[in-house]
Amino acid sequence: MNTIFLILYTAFLVQLFVGFYSLWLDHRHEANIAFFLICLCCAWWSFSFAFMFTAPLPERALFWFRLSFAGWLMAAGPSLHFFLVIAGDPWLKKRWVY
């Protein structure tokens, strides 16, 4: 078992736990939902990278790298929403800004 795999897989589990914990605290608040989505994207990234480092073939590593691309690419939208909700400015919360 690779050390990098263990670190990234542990990060995957921790990110899922923190994301679900934020939903458990208040599943109706917009900031908690956005934070859960950020944690889910980061968990997907670390899960894919964990298997990329243990891939036996370069083609398989490229496959996992391409899957990890979706994780950090999709994190931008929930991050923007999370910070706009946290800012609390009513002008920033308008839907047309998104």
PDB file of C-alpha atoms in Angstrom:
ATOM      1  CA  MET A   1       0.000   0.000   0.000  1.00  0.00           C
ATOM      2  CA  ASN A   2       1.375   3.357  -1.040  1.00  0.00           C
ATOM      3  CA  THR A   3       1.750   6.110   1.598  1.00  0.00           C
ATOM      4  CA  ILE A   4       0.348   8.736  -0.766  1.00  0.00           C
ATOM      5  CA  PHE A   5      -2.694   6.524  -1.354  1.00  0.00           C
ATOM      6  CA  LEU A   6      -3.333   6.276   2.384  1.00  0.00           C
ATOM      7  CA  ILE A   7      -2.998  10.033   2.884  1.00  0.00           C
ATOM      8  CA  LEU A   8      -5.304  10.890  -0.025  1.00  0.00           C
ATOM      9  CA  TYR A   9      -7.857   8.228   0.887  1.00  0.00           C
ATOM     10  CA  THR A  10      -7.900   9.472   4.476  1.00  0.00           C
ATOM     11  CA  ALA A  11      -8.413  13.009   3.143  1.00  0.00           C
ATOM     12  CA  PHE A  12     -11.325  11.660   1.065  1.00  0.00           C
ATOM     13  CA  LEU A  13     -12.965  10.177   4.149  1.00  0.00           C
ATOM     14  CA  VAL A  14     -12.371  13.277   6.282  1.00  0.00           C
ATOM     15  CA  GLN A  15     -13.785  15.582   3.611  1.00  0.00           C
ATOM     16  CA  LEU A  16     -16.889  13.438   3.281  1.00  0.00           C
ATOM     17  CA  PHE A  17     -17.333  13.406   7.048  1.00  0.00           C
ATOM     18  CA  VAL A  18     -16.943  17.187   7.351  1.00  0.00           C
ATOM     19  CA  GLY A  19     -19.343  17.751   4.453  1.00  0.00           C
ATOM     20  CA  PHE A  20     -22.025  15.477   5.863  1.00  0.00           C
ATOM     21  CA  TYR A  21     -21.501  16.992   9.315  1.00  0.00           C
ATOM     22  CA  SER A  22     -22.240  20.454   7.919  1.00  0.00           C
ATOM     23  CA  LEU A  23     -25.463  19.103   6.442  1.00  0.00           C
ATOM     24  CA  TRP A  24     -26.310  17.441   9.739  1.00  0.00           C
ATOM     25  CA  LEU A  25     -25.965  20.765  11.560  1.00  0.00           C
ATOM     26  CA  ASP A  26     -28.505  22.556   9.344  1.00  0.00           C
ATOM     27  CA  HIS A  27     -29.456  21.032   6.001  1.00  0.00           C
ATOM     28  CA  ARG A  28     -31.636  23.988   4.978  1.00  0.00           C
ATOM     29  CA  HIS A  29     -29.045  26.764   5.211  1.00  0.00           C
ATOM     30  CA  GLU A  30     -27.527  27.782   1.874  1.00  0.00           C
ATOM     31  CA  ALA A  31     -24.002  28.074   3.254  1.00  0.00           C
ATOM     32  CA  ASN A  32     -24.090  24.525   4.633  1.00  0.00           C
ATOM     33  CA  ILE A  33     -25.315  23.119   1.330  1.00  0.00           C
ATOM     34  CA  ALA A  34     -22.614  24.996  -0.586  1.00  0.00           C
ATOM     35  CA  PHE A  35     -19.971  23.864   1.917  1.00  0.00           C
ATOM     36  CA  PHE A  36     -21.139  20.270   1.503  1.00  0.00           C
ATOM     37  CA  LEU A  37     -20.766  20.578  -2.266  1.00  0.00           C
ATOM     38  CA  ILE A  38     -17.261  22.030  -1.880  1.00  0.00           C
ATOM     39  CA  CYS A  39     -16.319  19.122   0.393  1.00  0.00           C
ATOM     40  CA  LEU A  40     -17.844  16.661  -2.068  1.00  0.00           C
ATOM     41  CA  CYS A  41     -15.788  18.098  -4.949  1.00  0.00           C
ATOM     42  CA  CYS A  42     -12.589  18.005  -2.901  1.00  0.00           C
ATOM     43  CA  ALA A  43     -13.368  14.454  -1.783  1.00  0.00           C
ATOM     44  CA  TRP A  44     -13.854  13.391  -5.399  1.00  0.00           C
ATOM     45  CA  TRP A  45     -10.521  14.976  -6.299  1.00  0.00           C
ATOM     46  CA  SER A  46      -8.617  13.236  -3.512  1.00  0.00           C
ATOM     47  CA  PHE A  47     -10.333   9.899  -4.242  1.00  0.00           C
ATOM     48  CA  SER A  48      -9.340  10.080  -7.907  1.00  0.00           C
ATOM     49  CA  PHE A  49      -5.800  11.174  -7.113  1.00  0.00           C
ATOM     50  CA  ALA A  50      -5.421   8.322  -4.631  1.00  0.00           C
ATOM     51  CA  PHE A  51      -6.132   5.792  -7.345  1.00  0.00           C
ATOM     52  CA  MET A  52      -4.049   7.700  -9.873  1.00  0.00           C
ATOM     53  CA  PHE A  53      -0.930   7.185  -7.759  1.00  0.00           C
ATOM     54  CA  THR A  54      -1.567   3.452  -7.435  1.00  0.00           C
ATOM     55  CA  ALA A  55      -2.369   2.822 -11.104  1.00  0.00           C
ATOM     56  CA  PRO A  56      -0.235   0.047 -12.591  1.00  0.00           C
ATOM     57  CA  LEU A  57      -0.347   1.440 -16.141  1.00  0.00           C
ATOM     58  CA  PRO A  58       0.136   4.994 -17.412  1.00  0.00           C
ATOM     59  CA  GLU A  59      -3.159   4.762 -19.307  1.00  0.00           C
ATOM     60  CA  ARG A  60      -5.007   3.927 -16.111  1.00  0.00           C
ATOM     61  CA  ALA A  61      -3.272   6.805 -14.295  1.00  0.00           C
ATOM     62  CA  LEU A  62      -4.365   9.155 -17.086  1.00  0.00           C
ATOM     63  CA  PHE A  63      -7.946   7.871 -16.698  1.00  0.00           C
ATOM     64  CA  TRP A  64      -7.950   8.686 -12.965  1.00  0.00           C
ATOM     65  CA  PHE A  65      -6.323  12.059 -13.634  1.00  0.00           C
ATOM     66  CA  ARG A  66      -9.099  12.922 -16.078  1.00  0.00           C
ATOM     67  CA  LEU A  67     -11.705  11.913 -13.505  1.00  0.00           C
ATOM     68  CA  SER A  68     -10.040  14.090 -10.873  1.00  0.00           C
ATOM     69  CA  PHE A  69     -10.298  17.046 -13.239  1.00  0.00           C
ATOM     70  CA  ALA A  70     -14.054  17.178 -12.598  1.00  0.00           C
ATOM     71  CA  GLY A  71     -13.501  17.475  -8.850  1.00  0.00           C
ATOM     72  CA  TRP A  72     -11.513  20.676  -8.796  1.00  0.00           C
ATOM     73  CA  LEU A  73     -13.246  22.095 -11.852  1.00  0.00           C
ATOM     74  CA  MET A  74     -16.693  21.777 -10.262  1.00  0.00           C
ATOM     75  CA  ALA A  75     -15.546  23.278  -6.941  1.00  0.00           C
ATOM     76  CA  ALA A  76     -15.583  26.841  -8.333  1.00  0.00           C
ATOM     77  CA  GLY A  77     -19.381  27.217  -8.455  1.00  0.00           C
ATOM     78  CA  PRO A  78     -20.156  26.095  -4.897  1.00  0.00           C
ATOM     79  CA  SER A  79     -17.170  28.119  -3.636  1.00  0.00           C
ATOM     80  CA  LEU A  80     -18.532  31.274  -5.234  1.00  0.00           C
ATOM     81  CA  HIS A  81     -21.985  30.606  -3.805  1.00  0.00           C
ATOM     82  CA  PHE A  82     -20.573  29.845  -0.348  1.00  0.00           C
ATOM     83  CA  PHE A  83     -18.560  33.065  -0.153  1.00  0.00           C
ATOM     84  CA  LEU A  84     -21.427  35.172  -1.480  1.00  0.00           C
ATOM     85  CA  VAL A  85     -23.761  33.751   1.161  1.00  0.00           C
ATOM     86  CA  ILE A  86     -21.167  34.250   3.897  1.00  0.00           C
ATOM     87  CA  ALA A  87     -20.590  37.859   2.777  1.00  0.00           C
ATOM     88  CA  GLY A  88     -24.251  38.574   3.503  1.00  0.00           C
ATOM     89  CA  ASP A  89     -24.549  41.524   1.137  1.00  0.00           C
ATOM     90  CA  PRO A  90     -28.106  41.499  -0.289  1.00  0.00           C
ATOM     91  CA  TRP A  91     -26.872  42.778  -3.654  1.00  0.00           C
ATOM     92  CA  LEU A  92     -24.459  39.842  -3.951  1.00  0.00           C
ATOM     93  CA  LYS A  93     -27.159  37.290  -3.198  1.00  0.00           C
ATOM     94  CA  LYS A  94     -29.255  38.189  -6.226  1.00  0.00           C
ATOM     95  CA  ARG A  95     -29.556  35.297  -8.627  1.00  0.00           C
ATOM     96  CA  TRP A  96     -28.502  37.242 -11.707  1.00  0.00           C
ATOM     97  CA  VAL A  97     -25.026  37.787 -10.228  1.00  0.00           C
ATOM     98  CA  TYR A  98     -24.390  34.037 -10.429  1.00  0.00           C
TER      99      TYR A  98
END
